[in-house]
Tab-separated table of N, CA, C and O in Angstrom:
chain	number	residue	atom	x	y	z
A	1	MET	N	94.121	88.255	84.571
A	1	MET	CA	94.289	89.051	85.905
A	1	MET	C	93.603	90.061	85.884
A	1	MET	O	94.226	91.051	84.645
A	2	SER	N	92.992	90.689	86.889
A	2	SER	CA	92.883	92.036	87.385
A	2	SER	C	94.065	92.897	87.653
A	2	SER	O	94.899	91.843	88.690
A	3	SER	N	93.670	93.929	87.693
A	3	SER	CA	95.139	94.826	88.396
A	3	SER	C	95.216	94.945	89.880
A	3	SER	O	94.127	95.405	90.322
A	4	PRO	N	96.015	94.816	90.796
A	4	PRO	CA	95.597	95.130	92.192
A	4	PRO	C	95.663	96.416	92.579
A	4	PRO	O	95.297	97.057	93.546
A	5	ILE	N	95.899	97.230	91.215
A	5	ILE	CA	95.875	98.997	91.831
A	5	ILE	C	94.716	99.223	90.994
A	5	ILE	O	94.921	99.450	90.058
A	6	ARG	N	94.073	99.867	91.581
A	6	ARG	CA	92.851	100.668	90.876
A	6	ARG	C	92.652	101.919	91.404
A	6	ARG	O	92.845	102.407	92.782
A	7	GLN	N	92.520	103.194	90.823
A	7	GLN	CA	92.222	104.502	91.275
A	7	GLN	C	90.654	104.594	91.234
A	7	GLN	O	90.046	103.904	91.477
A	8	SER	N	90.899	105.529	92.625
A	8	SER	CA	89.492	105.738	93.497
A	8	SER	C	89.489	107.668	93.116
A	8	SER	O	90.017	108.053	93.266
A	9	PRO	N	88.144	107.991	93.605
A	9	PRO	CA	88.026	109.423	93.892
A	9	PRO	C	89.204	110.191	94.496
A	9	PRO	O	89.373	111.243	94.170
A	10	SER	N	89.098	109.383	95.746
A	10	SER	CA	90.618	110.272	96.834
A	10	SER	C	91.896	109.784	96.794
A	10	SER	O	92.991	110.163	97.167
A	11	GLY	N	92.239	108.719	95.518
A	11	GLY	CA	93.638	108.307	95.188
A	11	GLY	C	93.731	106.959	94.505
A	11	GLY	O	93.019	106.807	93.895
A	12	ILE	N	94.264	106.142	95.299
A	12	ILE	CA	94.334	104.724	94.851
A	12	ILE	C	93.593	103.497	95.701
A	12	ILE	O	94.021	103.853	96.780
A	13	LEU	N	93.505	102.376	95.404
A	13	LEU	CA	93.043	101.409	96.231
A	13	LEU	C	94.106	100.076	95.736
A	13	LEU	O	94.599	99.828	94.580
A	14	VAL	N	94.905	99.382	96.850
A	14	VAL	CA	95.952	98.781	96.603
A	14	VAL	C	95.249	97.430	97.302
A	14	VAL	O	95.864	97.077	98.164
A	15	ASP	N	95.112	96.127	96.442
A	15	ASP	CA	95.217	95.168	96.988
A	15	ASP	C	96.308	94.418	97.248
A	15	ASP	O	97.465	94.129	96.348
A	16	VAL	N	96.799	94.003	98.904
A	16	VAL	CA	98.156	93.181	99.018
A	16	VAL	C	97.620	91.828	99.471
A	16	VAL	O	96.470	91.660	100.107
A	17	TRP	N	99.056	91.148	99.805
A	17	TRP	CA	98.926	90.395	100.501
A	17	TRP	C	100.197	90.085	101.246
A	17	TRP	O	100.704	90.658	101.160
A	18	VAL	N	99.121	90.085	102.750
A	18	VAL	CA	100.700	90.275	103.637
A	18	VAL	C	101.268	89.289	103.944
A	18	VAL	O	100.366	88.490	104.755
A	19	ALA	N	102.390	89.386	104.172
A	19	ALA	CA	103.378	87.942	104.837
A	19	ALA	C	104.174	88.313	106.376
A	19	ALA	O	104.766	88.859	106.197
A	20	PRO	N	103.284	88.062	107.460
A	20	PRO	CA	104.160	88.355	108.727
A	20	PRO	C	104.660	87.859	108.991
A	20	PRO	O	105.431	86.575	108.412
A	21	ARG	N	105.958	88.073	110.085
A	21	ARG	CA	107.019	87.263	110.580
A	21	ARG	C	108.099	87.280	109.413
A	21	ARG	O	108.522	85.943	109.757
A	22	ALA	N	108.151	87.529	108.409
A	22	ALA	CA	109.445	87.541	107.864
A	22	ALA	C	110.073	88.143	108.275
A	22	ALA	O	110.753	89.543	109.088
A	23	SER	N	111.546	87.740	107.568
A	23	SER	CA	112.845	88.078	108.246
A	23	SER	C	113.667	89.647	107.676
A	23	SER	O	113.987	90.544	108.740
A	24	ARG	N	112.938	90.951	107.072
A	24	ARG	CA	112.350	91.880	106.948
A	24	ARG	C	111.625	92.103	105.911
A	24	ARG	O	110.896	91.753	105.508
A	25	ASP	N	111.045	94.085	106.186
A	25	ASP	CA	110.182	94.031	105.659
A	25	ASP	C	110.452	94.314	103.719
A	25	ASP	O	111.480	94.797	103.958
A	26	SER	N	109.896	94.122	103.511
A	26	SER	CA	109.608	94.536	101.803
A	26	SER	C	108.386	94.504	101.043
A	26	SER	O	107.695	93.832	101.636
A	27	ILE	N	108.430	95.196	99.813
A	27	ILE	CA	107.052	95.215	99.022
A	27	ILE	C	107.217	95.026	97.463
A	27	ILE	O	108.337	95.976	97.270
A	28	GLY	N	106.748	94.126	96.905
A	28	GLY	CA	107.077	94.097	95.375
A	28	GLY	C	106.522	92.750	95.034
A	28	GLY	O	106.752	91.991	95.884
A	29	GLY	N	106.607	92.605	93.788
A	29	GLY	CA	105.752	91.891	93.025
A	29	GLY	C	104.747	91.480	93.305
A	29	GLY	O	103.972	91.736	93.806
A	30	LEU	N	104.371	90.427	92.989
A	30	LEU	CA	103.071	89.524	92.785
A	30	LEU	C	102.805	88.154	93.568
A	30	LEU	O	104.163	87.419	93.458
A	31	HIS	N	101.811	88.019	94.497
A	31	HIS	CA	101.672	86.855	95.194
A	31	HIS	C	100.148	86.519	94.439
A	31	HIS	O	98.785	87.575	95.062
A	32	GLY	N	99.636	85.666	93.323
A	32	GLY	CA	98.446	85.601	92.748
A	32	GLY	C	98.224	87.165	92.430
A	32	GLY	O	98.672	87.437	91.134
A	33	ASP	N	96.969	87.333	92.293
A	33	ASP	CA	96.725	88.658	91.950
A	33	ASP	C	96.663	90.382	92.975
A	33	ASP	O	96.157	91.087	92.978
A	34	ARG	N	97.577	90.174	93.616
A	34	ARG	CA	98.084	90.861	94.921
A	34	ARG	C	99.625	91.296	94.649
A	34	ARG	O	100.098	90.399	94.483
A	35	VAL	N	99.543	92.467	95.561
A	35	VAL	CA	101.334	93.042	95.404
A	35	VAL	C	101.532	92.191	96.773
A	35	VAL	O	100.881	92.613	97.795
A	36	LYS	N	102.571	91.757	96.666
A	36	LYS	CA	103.468	90.718	97.673
A	36	LYS	C	103.821	91.770	98.768
A	36	LYS	O	104.618	93.005	98.529
A	37	VAL	N	103.386	91.958	100.303
A	37	VAL	CA	104.494	93.178	101.480
A	37	VAL	C	104.598	91.952	102.598
A	37	VAL	O	103.853	91.486	103.359
A	38	ALA	N	105.947	91.372	102.960
A	38	ALA	CA	106.436	91.037	104.005
A	38	ALA	C	106.947	92.160	104.804
A	38	ALA	O	107.280	93.390	104.425
A	39	VAL	N	106.223	91.645	106.242
A	39	VAL	CA	106.933	92.555	106.904
A	39	VAL	C	107.169	91.709	108.101
A	39	VAL	O	106.932	90.626	108.481
A	40	SER	N	107.922	92.193	108.986
A	40	SER	CA	108.449	91.309	110.215
A	40	SER	C	107.778	91.338	111.421
A	40	SER	O	107.624	90.270	112.302
A	41	ALA	N	106.615	92.090	111.506
A	41	ALA	CA	106.073	92.111	112.231
A	41	ALA	C	104.957	91.007	112.388
A	41	ALA	O	104.580	90.040	111.245
A	42	PRO	N	104.825	90.288	113.673
A	42	PRO	CA	103.684	89.128	113.961
A	42	PRO	C	102.215	90.066	113.526
A	42	PRO	O	102.052	91.074	113.759
A	43	PRO	N	101.218	88.560	113.375
A	43	PRO	CA	100.132	89.023	113.048
A	43	PRO	C	98.971	88.918	114.315
A	43	PRO	O	98.264	88.299	114.200
A	44	VAL	N	99.719	89.948	115.544
A	44	VAL	CA	99.040	90.066	116.237
A	44	VAL	C	98.903	91.394	117.213
A	44	VAL	O	99.448	92.147	116.501
A	45	ASP	N	97.520	91.738	117.499
A	45	ASP	CA	97.032	93.018	117.739
A	45	ASP	C	97.310	93.778	116.765
A	45	ASP	O	97.420	95.178	116.974
A	46	GLY	N	97.076	93.390	115.456
A	46	GLY	CA	97.263	94.392	114.291
A	46	GLY	C	98.593	95.084	113.944
A	46	GLY	O	98.636	95.797	113.069
A	47	ALA	N	99.810	94.692	114.389
A	47	ALA	CA	100.823	94.947	114.605
A	47	ALA	C	101.149	94.690	112.703
A	47	ALA	O	101.957	95.485	112.125
A	48	ALA	N	100.840	93.484	112.200
A	48	ALA	CA	101.142	93.183	110.896
A	48	ALA	C	100.286	94.027	109.903
A	48	ALA	O	100.884	94.630	108.903
A	49	ASN	N	98.868	94.599	110.271
A	49	ASN	CA	98.407	95.450	109.702
A	49	ASN	C	99.113	96.940	109.413
A	49	ASN	O	99.463	97.738	108.224
A	50	GLU	N	99.383	97.243	110.735
A	50	GLU	CA	100.274	98.331	110.930
A	50	GLU	C	101.725	98.472	110.042
A	50	GLU	O	101.881	99.424	109.332
A	51	ALA	N	102.393	97.527	110.165
A	51	ALA	CA	103.237	97.165	109.448
A	51	ALA	C	103.356	97.510	107.647
A	51	ALA	O	104.574	98.132	107.038
A	52	GLY	N	102.208	97.000	107.360
A	52	GLY	CA	102.364	97.181	105.922
A	52	GLY	C	101.556	98.223	105.612
A	52	GLY	O	102.395	98.671	104.099
A	53	ARG	N	100.673	99.108	106.023
A	53	ARG	CA	100.295	100.592	105.852
A	53	ARG	C	101.370	101.033	105.913
A	53	ARG	O	101.663	101.854	104.816
A	54	ILE	N	102.422	101.108	107.225
A	54	ILE	CA	103.509	101.959	106.910
A	54	ILE	C	104.693	101.667	105.868
A	54	ILE	O	105.320	102.485	105.446
A	55	ALA	N	104.747	100.048	105.133
A	55	ALA	CA	105.766	99.512	103.990
A	55	ALA	C	105.224	100.461	103.073
A	55	ALA	O	106.026	100.743	102.275
A	56	LEU	N	104.050	100.401	102.713
A	56	LEU	CA	103.763	101.325	101.152
A	56	LEU	C	103.385	102.278	101.343
A	56	LEU	O	103.636	102.556	100.327
A	57	ALA	N	103.448	103.071	102.507
A	57	ALA	CA	103.633	104.278	102.610
A	57	ALA	C	105.100	105.011	102.195
A	57	ALA	O	105.130	105.873	101.352
A	58	LYS	N	105.782	104.223	103.103
A	58	LYS	CA	107.308	104.595	102.413
A	58	LYS	C	107.808	104.355	100.699
A	58	LYS	O	108.346	104.876	100.751
A	59	ALA	N	107.173	102.794	100.481
A	59	ALA	CA	107.191	102.414	99.315
A	59	ALA	C	107.145	103.781	98.049
A	59	ALA	O	107.722	104.073	96.949
A	60	ARG	N	106.028	104.435	98.830
A	60	ARG	CA	105.182	105.383	97.746
A	60	ARG	C	105.590	106.862	98.042
A	60	ARG	O	105.034	107.647	97.281
A	61	GLY	N	106.466	106.710	98.845
A	61	GLY	CA	106.469	108.315	99.454
A	61	GLY	C	105.922	109.311	99.897
A	61	GLY	O	105.312	110.387	99.575
A	62	VAL	N	104.662	108.554	100.610
A	62	VAL	CA	103.545	109.487	101.383
A	62	VAL	C	103.530	109.302	103.054
A	62	VAL	O	104.299	108.446	103.083
A	63	ALA	N	102.754	110.105	103.472
A	63	ALA	CA	102.854	110.274	105.018
A	63	ALA	C	102.128	108.867	105.401
A	63	ALA	O	100.823	108.723	104.477
A	64	LYS	N	102.240	108.220	106.504
A	64	LYS	CA	101.864	106.940	106.574
A	64	LYS	C	100.301	107.145	106.910
A	64	LYS	O	99.160	106.235	107.304
A	65	SER	N	100.056	108.477	107.211
A	65	SER	CA	98.498	108.520	107.972
A	65	SER	C	97.780	108.853	106.568
A	65	SER	O	96.403	108.768	106.352
A	66	HIS	N	98.291	108.650	105.198
A	66	HIS	CA	97.876	109.141	103.718
A	66	HIS	C	97.273	107.485	103.270
A	66	HIS	O	96.385	107.394	102.267
A	67	VAL	N	97.647	106.248	104.529
A	67	VAL	CA	97.485	104.974	104.286
A	67	VAL	C	96.485	104.292	105.411
A	67	VAL	O	96.717	104.424	106.290
A	68	LYS	N	95.016	103.615	104.341
A	68	LYS	CA	94.447	103.239	105.730
A	68	LYS	C	93.944	101.746	105.208
A	68	LYS	O	93.894	101.434	103.667
A	69	VAL	N	93.717	100.991	106.093
A	69	VAL	CA	93.248	99.635	105.580
A	69	VAL	C	91.927	99.366	105.584
A	69	VAL	O	91.139	99.881	106.419
A	70	VAL	N	91.602	99.251	104.501
A	70	VAL	CA	89.968	99.038	104.219
A	70	VAL	C	89.474	98.193	103.977
A	70	VAL	O	87.716	97.777	104.568
A	71	SER	N	89.874	97.163	104.090
A	71	SER	CA	89.048	95.617	104.266
A	71	SER	C	90.122	94.524	104.200
A	71	SER	O	91.479	94.592	104.100
A	72	GLY	N	90.160	93.483	105.195
A	72	GLY	CA	90.871	92.233	105.168
A	72	GLY	C	91.740	92.589	106.795
A	72	GLY	O	92.710	92.193	106.579
A	73	GLN	N	90.951	93.217	107.434
A	73	GLN	CA	91.583	93.670	108.382
A	73	GLN	C	92.568	92.131	109.643
A	73	GLN	O	93.092	91.999	109.998
A	74	LYS	N	91.748	91.394	109.624
A	74	LYS	CA	92.254	89.813	110.107
A	74	LYS	C	92.538	89.070	109.287
A	74	LYS	O	93.006	87.731	109.709
A	75	GLY	N	92.515	89.108	107.902
A	75	GLY	CA	93.461	88.241	107.451
A	75	GLY	C	95.183	88.468	106.559
A	75	GLY	O	94.964	89.866	106.544
A	76	ARG	N	95.086	87.907	105.467
A	76	ARG	CA	96.413	88.487	104.685
A	76	ARG	C	95.762	88.611	103.658
A	76	ARG	O	97.127	89.593	103.067
A	77	GLN	N	95.186	88.740	103.145
A	77	GLN	CA	94.616	89.375	101.740
A	77	GLN	C	93.451	90.747	102.462
A	77	GLN	O	92.681	90.768	103.019
A	78	LYS	N	94.384	92.050	101.689
A	78	LYS	CA	93.802	93.158	102.379
A	78	LYS	C	93.960	94.173	101.292
A	78	LYS	O	94.309	94.149	100.158
A	79	THR	N	92.671	95.342	100.943
A	79	THR	CA	92.824	96.384	100.282
A	79	THR	C	93.022	97.814	101.381
A	79	THR	O	92.847	97.793	102.317
A	80	LEU	N	94.258	98.117	100.652
A	80	LEU	CA	94.556	99.518	101.141
A	80	LEU	C	94.557	100.900	100.468
A	80	LEU	O	94.398	100.286	99.312
A	81	ALA	N	93.741	101.823	101.034
A	81	ALA	CA	93.435	102.948	100.214
A	81	ALA	C	94.488	103.982	100.749
A	81	ALA	O	95.551	104.311	101.584
A	82	VAL	N	95.235	104.482	99.432
A	82	VAL	CA	96.329	105.458	99.542
A	82	VAL	C	95.800	106.721	99.088
A	82	VAL	O	94.990	106.806	97.811
A	83	SER	N	95.436	107.439	99.986
A	83	SER	CA	94.951	109.004	99.225
A	83	SER	C	96.081	110.058	98.651
A	83	SER	O	97.492	110.198	99.057
A	84	GLY	N	95.948	110.601	97.810
A	84	GLY	CA	96.405	111.537	96.659
A	84	GLY	C	96.484	111.672	95.631
A	84	GLY	O	95.293	111.392	95.317
A	85	ASP	N	96.955	112.231	94.707
A	85	ASP	CA	96.880	112.272	93.432
A	85	ASP	C	96.417	111.150	92.613
A	85	ASP	O	97.559	110.219	92.491
A	86	PRO	N	95.293	110.322	92.184
A	86	PRO	CA	95.255	108.785	91.496
A	86	PRO	C	96.549	108.587	90.298
A	86	PRO	O	96.794	107.529	90.567
A	87	GLY	N	96.217	109.784	89.407
A	87	GLY	CA	97.171	109.664	88.441
A	87	GLY	C	99.103	109.427	88.783
A	87	GLY	O	99.426	108.316	88.435
A	88	LEU	N	99.532	110.184	89.751
A	88	LEU	CA	100.695	110.219	89.981
A	88	LEU	C	100.905	108.667	90.915
A	88	LEU	O	101.569	108.204	90.744
A	89	LEU	N	99.778	108.604	91.954
A	89	LEU	CA	99.922	107.345	92.875
A	89	LEU	C	100.040	105.823	91.918
A	89	LEU	O	100.552	104.909	92.119
A	90	SER	N	99.346	105.959	90.813
A	90	SER	CA	99.046	104.955	90.155
A	90	SER	C	100.299	104.578	89.764
A	90	SER	O	100.530	103.231	89.651
A	91	ALA	N	100.923	105.298	88.705
A	91	ALA	CA	102.170	105.528	87.959
A	91	ALA	C	103.170	104.901	89.263
A	91	ALA	O	104.042	103.795	88.702
A	92	LYS	N	102.991	105.285	90.025
A	92	LYS	CA	104.238	104.938	91.255
A	92	LYS	C	103.925	103.262	91.797
A	92	LYS	O	104.805	102.465	92.170
A	93	ALA	N	102.641	102.947	91.699
A	93	ALA	CA	102.245	101.775	92.991
A	93	ALA	C	102.419	101.073	91.312
A	93	ALA	O	103.161	99.671	92.141
A	94	LYS	N	102.811	101.206	90.546
A	94	LYS	CA	102.306	100.004	89.089
A	94	LYS	C	103.831	99.612	89.160
A	94	LYS	O	104.288	98.502	88.576
A	95	ALA	N	104.911	100.598	89.453
A	95	ALA	CA	106.526	100.252	89.421
A	95	ALA	C	106.629	99.147	90.313
A	95	ALA	O	107.500	98.485	90.435
A	96	LEU	N	105.875	99.053	91.444
A	96	LEU	CA	106.041	97.747	92.404
A	96	LEU	C	106.113	96.701	92.070
A	96	LEU	O	106.628	95.388	91.993
A	97	VAL	N	105.115	96.213	91.006
A	97	VAL	CA	104.500	95.076	90.632
A	97	VAL	C	105.330	95.021	88.876
A	97	VAL	O	104.960	93.973	88.087
A	98	GLY	N	105.950	95.994	88.175
A	98	GLY	CA	106.229	95.586	87.368
A	98	GLY	C	105.334	95.768	85.945
A	98	GLY	O	105.717	95.229	85.044
A	99	SER	N	104.219	96.580	86.286
A	99	SER	CA	103.595	96.976	85.123
A	99	SER	C	103.015	98.461	84.636
A	99	SER	O	103.590	98.844	85.527
């Protein structure tokens, strides 16, 4: 199985699986080969994308402006780019999935 977290020149890329309309926002663990992100927002007008972006930013201690959805805007499987120090971000992100 491939890692859901990869370094990029400007930070890291994180493959996520977003579960909208959850009872509460949470992040962590794996859903298949992606980091699971549960958000209470509905999948309407990009609300779940925004909530997932904010959840990942909070979990990694970065400004929400440093997290962008780079693929999967219309589905549950997304790739998020987090800008910053790739080594530091990778270590923090891997703690989310216990690897």
